[in-house]
PDB file of C-alpha atoms and ligand atoms in Angstrom:
ATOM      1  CA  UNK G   1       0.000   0.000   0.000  1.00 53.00           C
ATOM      2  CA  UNK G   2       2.585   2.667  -1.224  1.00 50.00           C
ATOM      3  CA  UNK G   3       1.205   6.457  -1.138  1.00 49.00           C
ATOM      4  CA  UNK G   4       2.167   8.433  -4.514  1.00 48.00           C
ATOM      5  CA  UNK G   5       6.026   9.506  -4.161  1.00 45.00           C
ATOM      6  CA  UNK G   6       5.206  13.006  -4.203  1.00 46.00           C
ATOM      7  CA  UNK G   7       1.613  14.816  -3.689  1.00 48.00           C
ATOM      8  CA  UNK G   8       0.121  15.989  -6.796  1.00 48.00           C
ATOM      9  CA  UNK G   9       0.617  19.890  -6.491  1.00 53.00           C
ATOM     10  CA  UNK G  10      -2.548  21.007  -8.733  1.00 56.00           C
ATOM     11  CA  UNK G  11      -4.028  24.499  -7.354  1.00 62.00           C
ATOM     12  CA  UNK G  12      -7.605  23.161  -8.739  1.00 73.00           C
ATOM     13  CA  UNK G  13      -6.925  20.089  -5.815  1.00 82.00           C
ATOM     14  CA  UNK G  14      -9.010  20.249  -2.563  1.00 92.00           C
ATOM     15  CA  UNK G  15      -6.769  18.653   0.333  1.00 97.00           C
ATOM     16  CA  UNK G  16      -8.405  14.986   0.635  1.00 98.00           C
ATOM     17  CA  UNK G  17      -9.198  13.424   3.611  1.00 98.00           C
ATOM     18  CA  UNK G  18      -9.648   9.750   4.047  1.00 98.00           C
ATOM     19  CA  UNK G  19     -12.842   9.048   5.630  1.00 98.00           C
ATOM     20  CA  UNK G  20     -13.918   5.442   6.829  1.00 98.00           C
ATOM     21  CA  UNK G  21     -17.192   5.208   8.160  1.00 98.00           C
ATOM     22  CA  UNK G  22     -20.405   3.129   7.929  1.00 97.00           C
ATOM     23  CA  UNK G  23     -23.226   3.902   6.147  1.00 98.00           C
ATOM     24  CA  UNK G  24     -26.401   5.396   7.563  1.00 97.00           C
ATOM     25  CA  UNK G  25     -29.358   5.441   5.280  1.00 96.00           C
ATOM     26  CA  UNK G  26     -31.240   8.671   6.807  1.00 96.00           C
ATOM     27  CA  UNK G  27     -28.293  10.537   5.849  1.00 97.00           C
ATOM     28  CA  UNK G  28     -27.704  12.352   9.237  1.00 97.00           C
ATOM     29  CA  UNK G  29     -24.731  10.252  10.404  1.00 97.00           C
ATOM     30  CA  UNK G  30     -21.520   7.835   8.921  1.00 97.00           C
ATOM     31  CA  UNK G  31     -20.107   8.624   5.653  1.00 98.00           C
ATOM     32  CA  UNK G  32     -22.637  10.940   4.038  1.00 98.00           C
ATOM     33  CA  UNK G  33     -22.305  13.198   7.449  1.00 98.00           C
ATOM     34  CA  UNK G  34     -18.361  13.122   6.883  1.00 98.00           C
ATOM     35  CA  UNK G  35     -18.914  13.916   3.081  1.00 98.00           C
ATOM     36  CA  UNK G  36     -20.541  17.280   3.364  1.00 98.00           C
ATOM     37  CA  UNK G  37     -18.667  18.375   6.791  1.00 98.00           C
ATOM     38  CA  UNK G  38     -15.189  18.092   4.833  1.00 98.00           C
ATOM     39  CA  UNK G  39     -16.738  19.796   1.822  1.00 97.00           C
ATOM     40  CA  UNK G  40     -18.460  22.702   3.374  1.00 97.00           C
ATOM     41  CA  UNK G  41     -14.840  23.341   5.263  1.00 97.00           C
ATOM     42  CA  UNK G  42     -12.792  23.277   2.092  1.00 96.00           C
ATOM     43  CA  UNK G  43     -11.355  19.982   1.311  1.00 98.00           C
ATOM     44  CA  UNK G  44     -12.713  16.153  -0.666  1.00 98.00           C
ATOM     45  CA  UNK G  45     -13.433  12.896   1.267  1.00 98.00           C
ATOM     46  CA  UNK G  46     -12.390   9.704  -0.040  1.00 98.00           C
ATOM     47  CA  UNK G  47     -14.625   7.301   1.108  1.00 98.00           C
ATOM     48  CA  UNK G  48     -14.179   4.336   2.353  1.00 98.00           C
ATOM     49  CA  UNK G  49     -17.515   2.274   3.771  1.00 98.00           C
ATOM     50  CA  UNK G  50     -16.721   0.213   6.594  1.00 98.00           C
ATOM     51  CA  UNK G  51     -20.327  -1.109   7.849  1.00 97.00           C
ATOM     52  CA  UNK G  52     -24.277  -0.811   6.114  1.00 97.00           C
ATOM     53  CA  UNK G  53     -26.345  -0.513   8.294  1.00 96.00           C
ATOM     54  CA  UNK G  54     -30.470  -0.431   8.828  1.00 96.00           C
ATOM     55  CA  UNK G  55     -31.406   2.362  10.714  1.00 93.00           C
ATOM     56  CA  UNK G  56     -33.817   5.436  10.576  1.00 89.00           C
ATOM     57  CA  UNK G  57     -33.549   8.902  12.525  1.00 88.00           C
ATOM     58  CA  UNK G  58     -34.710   6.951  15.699  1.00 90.00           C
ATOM     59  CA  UNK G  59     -32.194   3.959  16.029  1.00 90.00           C
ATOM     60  CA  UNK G  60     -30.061   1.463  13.875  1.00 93.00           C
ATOM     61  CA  UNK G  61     -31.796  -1.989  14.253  1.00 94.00           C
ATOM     62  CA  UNK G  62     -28.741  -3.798  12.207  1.00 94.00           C
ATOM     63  CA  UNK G  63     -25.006  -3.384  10.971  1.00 95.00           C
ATOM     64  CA  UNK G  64     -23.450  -5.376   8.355  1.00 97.00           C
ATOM     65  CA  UNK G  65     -19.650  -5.268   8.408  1.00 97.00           C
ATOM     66  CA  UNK G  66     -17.712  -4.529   5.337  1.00 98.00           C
ATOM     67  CA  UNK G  67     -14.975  -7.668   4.447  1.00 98.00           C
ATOM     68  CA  UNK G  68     -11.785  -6.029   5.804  1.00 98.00           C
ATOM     69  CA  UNK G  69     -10.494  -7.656   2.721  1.00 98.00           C
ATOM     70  CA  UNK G  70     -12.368  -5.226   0.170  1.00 98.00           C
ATOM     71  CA  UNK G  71     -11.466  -2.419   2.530  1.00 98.00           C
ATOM     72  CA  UNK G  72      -8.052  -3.010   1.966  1.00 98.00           C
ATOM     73  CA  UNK G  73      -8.496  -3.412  -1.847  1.00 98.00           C
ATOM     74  CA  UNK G  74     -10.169   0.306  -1.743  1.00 98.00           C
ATOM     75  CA  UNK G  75      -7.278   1.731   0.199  1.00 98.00           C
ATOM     76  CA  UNK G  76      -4.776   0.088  -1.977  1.00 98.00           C
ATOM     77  CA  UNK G  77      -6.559   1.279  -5.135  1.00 98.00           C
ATOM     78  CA  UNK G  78      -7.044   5.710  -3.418  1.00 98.00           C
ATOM     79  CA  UNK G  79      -3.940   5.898  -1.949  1.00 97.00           C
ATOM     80  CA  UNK G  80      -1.978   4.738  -5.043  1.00 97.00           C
ATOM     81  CA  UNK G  81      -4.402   7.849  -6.985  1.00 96.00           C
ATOM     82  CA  UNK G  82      -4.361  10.597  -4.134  1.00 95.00           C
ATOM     83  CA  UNK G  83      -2.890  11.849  -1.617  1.00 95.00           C
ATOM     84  CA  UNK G  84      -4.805  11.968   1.550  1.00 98.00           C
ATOM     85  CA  UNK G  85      -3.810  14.931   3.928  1.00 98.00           C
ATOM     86  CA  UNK G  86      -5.821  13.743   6.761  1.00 98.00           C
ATOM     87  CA  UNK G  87      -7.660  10.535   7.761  1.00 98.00           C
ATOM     88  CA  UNK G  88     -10.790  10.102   9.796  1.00 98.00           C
ATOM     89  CA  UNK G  89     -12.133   7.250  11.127  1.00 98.00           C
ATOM     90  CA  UNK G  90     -15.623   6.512  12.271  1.00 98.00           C
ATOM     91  CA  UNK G  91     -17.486   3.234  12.704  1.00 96.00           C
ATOM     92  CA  UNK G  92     -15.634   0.262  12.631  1.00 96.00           C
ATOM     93  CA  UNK G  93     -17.544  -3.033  12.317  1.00 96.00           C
ATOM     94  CA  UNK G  94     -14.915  -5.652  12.996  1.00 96.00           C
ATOM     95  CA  UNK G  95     -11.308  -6.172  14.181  1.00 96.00           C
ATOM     96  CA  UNK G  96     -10.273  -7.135  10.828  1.00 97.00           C
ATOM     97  CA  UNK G  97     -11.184  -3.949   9.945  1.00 98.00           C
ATOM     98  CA  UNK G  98      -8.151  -2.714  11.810  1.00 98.00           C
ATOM     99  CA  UNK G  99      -5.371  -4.196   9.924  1.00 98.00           C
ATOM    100  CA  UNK G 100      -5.302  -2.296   6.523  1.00 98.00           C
ATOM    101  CA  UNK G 101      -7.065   0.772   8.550  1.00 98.00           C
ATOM    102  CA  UNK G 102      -2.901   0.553  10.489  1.00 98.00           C
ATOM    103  CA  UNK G 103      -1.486  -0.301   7.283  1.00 98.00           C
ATOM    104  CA  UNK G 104      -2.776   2.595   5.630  1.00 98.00           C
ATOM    105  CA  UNK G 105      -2.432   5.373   8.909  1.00 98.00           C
ATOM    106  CA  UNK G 106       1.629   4.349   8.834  1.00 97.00           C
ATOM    107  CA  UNK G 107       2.031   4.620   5.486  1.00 96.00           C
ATOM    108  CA  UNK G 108       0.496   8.488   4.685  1.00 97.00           C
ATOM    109  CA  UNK G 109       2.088   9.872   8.015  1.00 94.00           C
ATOM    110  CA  UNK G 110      -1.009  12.368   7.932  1.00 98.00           C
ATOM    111  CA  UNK G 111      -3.104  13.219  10.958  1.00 98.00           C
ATOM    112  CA  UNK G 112      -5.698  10.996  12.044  1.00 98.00           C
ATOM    113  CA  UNK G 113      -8.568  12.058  13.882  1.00 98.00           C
ATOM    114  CA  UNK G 114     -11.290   9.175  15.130  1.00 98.00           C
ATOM    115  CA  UNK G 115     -14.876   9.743  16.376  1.00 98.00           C
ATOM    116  CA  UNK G 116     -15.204   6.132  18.527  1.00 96.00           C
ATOM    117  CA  UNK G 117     -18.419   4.955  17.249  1.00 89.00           C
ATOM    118  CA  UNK G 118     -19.832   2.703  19.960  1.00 90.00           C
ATOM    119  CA  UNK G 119     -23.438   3.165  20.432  1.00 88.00           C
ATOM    120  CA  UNK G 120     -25.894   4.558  18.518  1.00 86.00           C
ATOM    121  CA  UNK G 121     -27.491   8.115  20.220  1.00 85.00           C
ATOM    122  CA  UNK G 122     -31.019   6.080  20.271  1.00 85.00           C
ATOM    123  CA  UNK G 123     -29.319   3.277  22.078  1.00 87.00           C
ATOM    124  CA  UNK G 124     -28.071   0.744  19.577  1.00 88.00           C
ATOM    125  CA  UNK G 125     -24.786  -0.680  20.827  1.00 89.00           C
ATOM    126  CA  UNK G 126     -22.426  -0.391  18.299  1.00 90.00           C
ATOM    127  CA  UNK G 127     -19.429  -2.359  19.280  1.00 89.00           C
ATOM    128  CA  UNK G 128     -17.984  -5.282  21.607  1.00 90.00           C
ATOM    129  CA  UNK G 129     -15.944  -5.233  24.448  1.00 92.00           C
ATOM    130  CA  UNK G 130     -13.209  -7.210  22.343  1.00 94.00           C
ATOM    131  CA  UNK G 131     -13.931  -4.562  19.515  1.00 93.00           C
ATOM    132  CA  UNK G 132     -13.216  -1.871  22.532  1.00 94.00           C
ATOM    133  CA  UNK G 133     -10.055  -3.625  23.778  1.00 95.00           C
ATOM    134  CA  UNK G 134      -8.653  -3.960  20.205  1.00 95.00           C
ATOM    135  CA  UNK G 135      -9.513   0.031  19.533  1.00 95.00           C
ATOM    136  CA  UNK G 136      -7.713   0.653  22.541  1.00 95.00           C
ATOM    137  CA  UNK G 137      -4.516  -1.278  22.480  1.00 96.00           C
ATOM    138  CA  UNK G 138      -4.117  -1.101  18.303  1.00 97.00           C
ATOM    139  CA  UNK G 139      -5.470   2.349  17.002  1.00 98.00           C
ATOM    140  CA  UNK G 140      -5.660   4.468  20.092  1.00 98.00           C
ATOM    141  CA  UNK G 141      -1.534   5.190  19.902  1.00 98.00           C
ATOM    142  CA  UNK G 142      -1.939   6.035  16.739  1.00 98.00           C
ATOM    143  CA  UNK G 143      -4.876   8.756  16.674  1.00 98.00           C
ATOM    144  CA  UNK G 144      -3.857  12.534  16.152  1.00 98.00           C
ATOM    145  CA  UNK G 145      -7.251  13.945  17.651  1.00 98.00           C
ATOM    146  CA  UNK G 146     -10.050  11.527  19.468  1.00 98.00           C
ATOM    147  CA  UNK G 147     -13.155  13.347  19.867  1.00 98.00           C
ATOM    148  CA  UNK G 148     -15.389  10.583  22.118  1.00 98.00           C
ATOM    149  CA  UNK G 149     -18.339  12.418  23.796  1.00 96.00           C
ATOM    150  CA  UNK G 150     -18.816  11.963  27.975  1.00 97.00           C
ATOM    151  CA  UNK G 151     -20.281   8.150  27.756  1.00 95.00           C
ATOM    152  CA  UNK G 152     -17.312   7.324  24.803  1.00 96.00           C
ATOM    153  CA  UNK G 153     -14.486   8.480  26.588  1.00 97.00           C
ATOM    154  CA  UNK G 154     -16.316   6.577  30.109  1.00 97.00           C
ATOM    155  CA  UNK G 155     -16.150   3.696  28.350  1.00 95.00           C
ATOM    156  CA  UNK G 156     -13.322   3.034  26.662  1.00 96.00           C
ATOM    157  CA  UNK G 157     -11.462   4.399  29.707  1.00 97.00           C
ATOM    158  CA  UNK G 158     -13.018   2.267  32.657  1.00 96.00           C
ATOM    159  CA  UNK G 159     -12.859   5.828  35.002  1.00 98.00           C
ATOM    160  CA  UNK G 160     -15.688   7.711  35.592  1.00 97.00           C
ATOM    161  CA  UNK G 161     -14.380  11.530  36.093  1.00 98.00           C
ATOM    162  CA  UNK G 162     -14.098  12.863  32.736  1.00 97.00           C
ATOM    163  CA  UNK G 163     -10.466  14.438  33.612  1.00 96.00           C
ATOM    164  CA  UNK G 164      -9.225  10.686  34.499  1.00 97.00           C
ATOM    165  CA  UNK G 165     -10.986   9.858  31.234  1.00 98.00           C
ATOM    166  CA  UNK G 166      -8.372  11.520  29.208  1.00 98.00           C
ATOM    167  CA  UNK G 167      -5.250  10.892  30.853  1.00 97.00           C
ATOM    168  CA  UNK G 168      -5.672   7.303  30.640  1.00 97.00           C
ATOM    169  CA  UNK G 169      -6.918   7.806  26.584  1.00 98.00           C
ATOM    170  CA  UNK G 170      -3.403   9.894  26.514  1.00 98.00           C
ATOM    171  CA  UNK G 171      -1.508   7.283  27.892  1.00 97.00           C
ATOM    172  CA  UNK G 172      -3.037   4.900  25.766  1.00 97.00           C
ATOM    173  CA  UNK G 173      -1.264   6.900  23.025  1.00 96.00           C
ATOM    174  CA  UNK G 174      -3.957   9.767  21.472  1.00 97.00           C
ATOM    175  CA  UNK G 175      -2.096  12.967  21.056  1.00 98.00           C
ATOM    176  CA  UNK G 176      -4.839  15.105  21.508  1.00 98.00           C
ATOM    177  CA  UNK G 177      -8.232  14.199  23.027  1.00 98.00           C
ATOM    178  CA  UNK G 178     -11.598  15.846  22.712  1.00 98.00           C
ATOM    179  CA  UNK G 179     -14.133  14.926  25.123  1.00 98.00           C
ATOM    180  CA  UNK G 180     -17.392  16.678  24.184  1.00 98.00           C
ATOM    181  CA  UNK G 181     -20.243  17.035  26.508  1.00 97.00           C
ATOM    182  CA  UNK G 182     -23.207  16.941  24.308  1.00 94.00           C
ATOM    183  CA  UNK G 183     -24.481  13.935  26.628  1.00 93.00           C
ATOM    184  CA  UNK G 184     -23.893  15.561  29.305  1.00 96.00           C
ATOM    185  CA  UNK G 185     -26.238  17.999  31.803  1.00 95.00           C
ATOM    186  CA  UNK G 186     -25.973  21.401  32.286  1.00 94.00           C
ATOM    187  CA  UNK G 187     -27.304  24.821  30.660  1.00 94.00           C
ATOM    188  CA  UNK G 188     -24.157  24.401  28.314  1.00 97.00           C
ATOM    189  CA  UNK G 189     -22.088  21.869  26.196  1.00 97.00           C
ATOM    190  CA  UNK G 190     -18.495  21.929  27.441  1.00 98.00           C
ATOM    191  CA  UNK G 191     -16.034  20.176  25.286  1.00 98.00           C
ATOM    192  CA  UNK G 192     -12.460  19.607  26.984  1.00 98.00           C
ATOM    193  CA  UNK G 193      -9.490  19.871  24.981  1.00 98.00           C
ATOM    194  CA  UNK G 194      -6.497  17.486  26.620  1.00 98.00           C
ATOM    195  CA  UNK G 195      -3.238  17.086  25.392  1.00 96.00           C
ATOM    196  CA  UNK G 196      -0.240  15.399  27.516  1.00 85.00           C
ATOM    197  CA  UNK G 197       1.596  18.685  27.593  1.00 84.00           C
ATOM    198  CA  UNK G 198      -0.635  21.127  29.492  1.00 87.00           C
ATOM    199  CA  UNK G 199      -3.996  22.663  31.121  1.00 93.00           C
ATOM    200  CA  UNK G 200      -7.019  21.509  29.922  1.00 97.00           C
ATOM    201  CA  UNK G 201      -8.819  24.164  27.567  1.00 97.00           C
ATOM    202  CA  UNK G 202     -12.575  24.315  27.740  1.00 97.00           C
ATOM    203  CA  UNK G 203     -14.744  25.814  25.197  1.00 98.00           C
ATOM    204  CA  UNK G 204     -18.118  26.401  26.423  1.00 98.00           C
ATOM    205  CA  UNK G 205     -21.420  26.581  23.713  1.00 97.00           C
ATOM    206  CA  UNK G 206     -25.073  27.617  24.545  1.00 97.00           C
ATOM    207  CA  UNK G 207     -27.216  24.227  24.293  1.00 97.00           C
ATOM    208  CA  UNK G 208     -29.772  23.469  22.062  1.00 97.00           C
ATOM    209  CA  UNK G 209     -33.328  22.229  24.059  1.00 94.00           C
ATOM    210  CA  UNK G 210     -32.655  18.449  22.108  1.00 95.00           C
ATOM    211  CA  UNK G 211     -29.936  15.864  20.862  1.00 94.00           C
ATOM    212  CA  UNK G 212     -29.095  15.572  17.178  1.00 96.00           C
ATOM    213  CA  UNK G 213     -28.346  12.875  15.037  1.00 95.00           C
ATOM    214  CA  UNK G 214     -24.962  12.608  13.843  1.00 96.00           C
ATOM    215  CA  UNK G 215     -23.387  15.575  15.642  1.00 97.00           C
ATOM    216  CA  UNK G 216     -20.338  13.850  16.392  1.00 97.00           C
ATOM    217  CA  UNK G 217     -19.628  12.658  13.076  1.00 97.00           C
ATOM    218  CA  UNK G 218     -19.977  16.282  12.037  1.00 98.00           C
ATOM    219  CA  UNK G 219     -17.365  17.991  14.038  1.00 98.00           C
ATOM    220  CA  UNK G 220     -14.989  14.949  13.859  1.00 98.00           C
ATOM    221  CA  UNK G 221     -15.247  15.261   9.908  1.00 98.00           C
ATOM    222  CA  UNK G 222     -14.324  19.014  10.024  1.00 98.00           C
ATOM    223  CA  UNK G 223     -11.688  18.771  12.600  1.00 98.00           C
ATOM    224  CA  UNK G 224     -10.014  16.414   9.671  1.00 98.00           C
ATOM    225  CA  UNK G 225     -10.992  18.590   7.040  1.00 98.00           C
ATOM    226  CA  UNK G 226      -9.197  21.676   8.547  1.00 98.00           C
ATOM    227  CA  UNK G 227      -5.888  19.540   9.626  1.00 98.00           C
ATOM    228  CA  UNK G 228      -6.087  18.354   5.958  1.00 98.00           C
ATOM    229  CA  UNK G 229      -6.015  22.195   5.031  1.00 97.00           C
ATOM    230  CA  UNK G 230      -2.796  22.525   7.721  1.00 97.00           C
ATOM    231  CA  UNK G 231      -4.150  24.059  10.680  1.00 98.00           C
ATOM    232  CA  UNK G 232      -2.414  23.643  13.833  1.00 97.00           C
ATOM    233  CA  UNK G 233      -4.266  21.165  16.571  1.00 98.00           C
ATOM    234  CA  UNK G 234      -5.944  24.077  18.190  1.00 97.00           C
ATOM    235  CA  UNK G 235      -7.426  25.908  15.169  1.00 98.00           C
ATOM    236  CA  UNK G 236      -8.860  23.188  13.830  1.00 98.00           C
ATOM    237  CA  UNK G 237     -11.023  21.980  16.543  1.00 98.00           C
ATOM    238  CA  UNK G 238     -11.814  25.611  18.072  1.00 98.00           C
ATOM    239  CA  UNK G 239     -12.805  26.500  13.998  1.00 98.00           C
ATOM    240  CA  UNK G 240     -14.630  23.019  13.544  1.00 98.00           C
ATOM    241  CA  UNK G 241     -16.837  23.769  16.668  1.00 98.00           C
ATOM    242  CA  UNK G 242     -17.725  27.102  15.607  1.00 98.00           C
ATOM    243  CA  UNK G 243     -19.202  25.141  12.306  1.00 98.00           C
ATOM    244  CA  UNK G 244     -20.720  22.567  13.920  1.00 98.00           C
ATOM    245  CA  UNK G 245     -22.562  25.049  16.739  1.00 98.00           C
ATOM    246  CA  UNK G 246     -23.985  26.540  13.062  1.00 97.00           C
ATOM    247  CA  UNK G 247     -25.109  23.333  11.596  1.00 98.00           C
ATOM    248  CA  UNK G 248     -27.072  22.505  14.460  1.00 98.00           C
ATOM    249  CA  UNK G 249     -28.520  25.661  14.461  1.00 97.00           C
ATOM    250  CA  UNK G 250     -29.791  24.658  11.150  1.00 96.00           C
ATOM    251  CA  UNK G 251     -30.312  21.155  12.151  1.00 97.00           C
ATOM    252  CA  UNK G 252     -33.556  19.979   9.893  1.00 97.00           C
ATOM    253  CA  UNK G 253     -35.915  16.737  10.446  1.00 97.00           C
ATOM    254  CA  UNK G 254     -35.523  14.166   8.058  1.00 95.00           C
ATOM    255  CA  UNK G 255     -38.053  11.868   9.703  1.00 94.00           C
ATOM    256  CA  UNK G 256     -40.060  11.485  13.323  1.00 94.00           C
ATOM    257  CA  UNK G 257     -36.587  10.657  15.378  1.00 95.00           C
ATOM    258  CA  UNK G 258     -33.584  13.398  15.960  1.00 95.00           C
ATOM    259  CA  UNK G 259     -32.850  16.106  13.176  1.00 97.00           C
ATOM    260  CA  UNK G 260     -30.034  16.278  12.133  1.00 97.00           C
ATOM    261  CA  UNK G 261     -27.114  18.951  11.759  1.00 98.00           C
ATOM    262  CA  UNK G 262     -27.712  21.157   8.142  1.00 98.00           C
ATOM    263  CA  UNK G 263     -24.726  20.942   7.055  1.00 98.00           C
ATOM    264  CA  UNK G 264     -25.367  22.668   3.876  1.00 91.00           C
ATOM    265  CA  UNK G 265     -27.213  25.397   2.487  1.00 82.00           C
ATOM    266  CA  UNK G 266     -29.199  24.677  -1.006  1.00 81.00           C
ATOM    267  CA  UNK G 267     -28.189  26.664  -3.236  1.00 81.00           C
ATOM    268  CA  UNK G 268     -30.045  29.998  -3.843  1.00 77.00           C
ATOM    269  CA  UNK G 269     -30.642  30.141  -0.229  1.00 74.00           C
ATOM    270  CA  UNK G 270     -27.167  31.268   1.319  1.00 67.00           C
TER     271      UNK G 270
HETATM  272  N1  PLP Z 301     -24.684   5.044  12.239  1.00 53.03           N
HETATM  273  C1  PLP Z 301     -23.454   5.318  11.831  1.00 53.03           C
HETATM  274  C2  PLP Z 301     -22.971   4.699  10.561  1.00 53.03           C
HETATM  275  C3  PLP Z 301     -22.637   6.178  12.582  1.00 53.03           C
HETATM  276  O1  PLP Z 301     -21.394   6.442  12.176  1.00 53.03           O
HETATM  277  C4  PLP Z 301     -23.160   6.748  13.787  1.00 53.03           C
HETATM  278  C5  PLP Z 301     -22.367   7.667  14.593  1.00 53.03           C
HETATM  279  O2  PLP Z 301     -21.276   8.058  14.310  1.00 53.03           O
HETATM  280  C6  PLP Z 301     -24.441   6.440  14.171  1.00 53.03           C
HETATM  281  C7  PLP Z 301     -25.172   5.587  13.375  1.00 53.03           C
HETATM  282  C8  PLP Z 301     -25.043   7.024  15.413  1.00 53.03           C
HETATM  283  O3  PLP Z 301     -25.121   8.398  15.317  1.00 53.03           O
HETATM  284  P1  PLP Z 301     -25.796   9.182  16.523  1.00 53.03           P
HETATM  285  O4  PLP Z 301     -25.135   8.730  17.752  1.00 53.03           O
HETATM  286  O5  PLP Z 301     -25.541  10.621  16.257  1.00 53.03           O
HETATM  287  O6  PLP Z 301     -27.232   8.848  16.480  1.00 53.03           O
END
C-alpha cells in the first residue's frame, strides 16, 4: 500500500481526507455526514464504507460489516491515486477492519482524527468489548485527535471523572483528546481539549433544548478537514466547533426521530 512519491501539487486540488465510516441510510450520520462536513470546510473525502447498516432517525436496528479484505483493496486502489492529507475514522464493524485501517495510517504519516463509534445516540450498541479492547490497544496510539463524547471516553477508559478519562486515553497513546459534553447535563455543552503537555482548555457553547443525530460525526469530519487544510491542533477543533454550533442551528428533520445537523445550504438560499 505505497502512497504516490510526491503529492500531486494542482491548485484546482481540494486537500483529501480519508474518511472510513459506515453507512447510515437517513443521511444524518456515517459517511454521508463526513462527506458534506469536509466539503463545506474546504477539502474532498475519499470514502471508504466500513459497515451498512439499517437504521432510521430513531435507532439502527442492524449493521453489516464490510470484508476487511475489500477495505483493503479500496485503500490500496485511493492511496496509489491521491494523496490523503488527513484521515478520519468513524465506525468500525470488525477487528479485521483494523489491519489495513494501520497499514494505511503508517504509510500516509497524515493526521488521524477518530470519532469512537460505539453506540448509537437512540441506544443501539455499536461495538464489543473485544472490539473496545482492540480500539484501545491497536489504534488508540496512533490517533492525532479523538473526539469521544462523555459516555465514549467513560467507556473506553473504565474511570468515571471525565479528567481521568483523558489521561488514561493519553496514555493509551492519542495525542490530543476531545471529550465533548453533548451527553452531558448542564445549561451548556463543554467540550475539553487534553493534550499530555498542558492545562485543559474548555470551550463552552449555549445548548440546544434536544440531541441531534450525527453531531459527532460532524465535528470529527471538520476537525479532519481543517488539519487536511494545515491548521495547527488548536485551530482546527476551536474552527470546527464554531461550524458545527452553526449546523445545528440549522439542524432539519428528516423523519419522526432526531434532526439532524444542516450541514449545507441549497443553493439559492445562502
Ligand atoms: N450510524 C453510523 C454509521 C454512525 O457512524 C453513527 C455515529 O457516528 C451512528 C449511526 C449514530 O449516530 P448518533 O449517535 O448521532 O445517532
Amino acid at each position: 500500500m505505497k502512497p504516490l512519491a510526491s503529492p500531486l501539487k494542482s491548485r484546482s486540488m481540494r486537500p483529501a481526507v480519508l474518511c472510513l465510516a459506515g453507512h447510515d441510510p437517513s443521511g444524518g450520520a456515517g459517511l454521508q455526514a463526513d462527506i458534506e462536513a469536509v466539503a463545506a470546510v474546504g477539502g474532498h473525502a475519499l470514502g471508504i464504507l466500513t459497515a451498512l447498516t439499517v437504521q432510521d432517525s430513531r435507532n439502527v436496528r442492524k449493521m453489516v460489516p464490510v470484508r476487511a479484505a475489500l477495505i483493503a483493496e479500496q485503500l490500496r486502489c485511493v492511496v496509489a491515486d491521491s494523496r490523503p492529507r488527513a484521515i478520519k475514522i468513524g465506525l468500525l464493524a470488525s477487528q479485521a477492519q483494523l489491519a489495513p485501517i494501520l497499514e494505511v495510517i503508517e504509510n500516509l504519516k497524515a493526521p488521524v482524527v477518530c470519532d469512537p463509534v460505539l453506540r448509537a445516540g437512540g441506544g443501539r450498541n455499536l461495538s464489543s468489548a473485544t472490539m473496545i479492547a482492540a480500539l484501545c490497544h491497536r489504534l488508540l496510539p496512533q490517533v492525532s485527535v479523538l473526539t469521544p463524547n462523555a459516555a465514549e471516553a467513560r467507556r473506553l477508559s473504565g474511570r468515571t471523572r471525565l479528567d481521568d478519562c483523558a489521561r488514561v486515553l493519553l496514555d493509551r497513546g492519542c495525542a490530543h483528546v476531545l471529550i465533548t459534553g453533548g451527553d452531558e447535563p448542564g445549561k451548556e455543552v463543554i467540550n475539553t481539549w487534553h493534550t499530555g503537555s498542558s492545562a485543559p482548555m474548555r470551550f463552552r457553547w449555549p445548548r440546544f433544548p434536544e440531541i441531534f443525530h450525527g453531531a459527532g460525526c460532524t465535528l470529527a469530519a471538520a476537525i479532519a478537514g481543517r488539519l487536511a487544510q494545515g491548521d495547527e491542533v488548536g485551530t482546527a477543533l476551536e474552527f470546527a466547533q464554531r461550524w458545527t454550533h452553526e449546523t445545528l442551528r440549522r439542524a432539519f428533520a428528516v423523519g419522526r426521530g432526531r434532526r439532524i445537523p444542516g450541514r449545507w445550504l441549497p443553493s439559492g438560499h445562502e
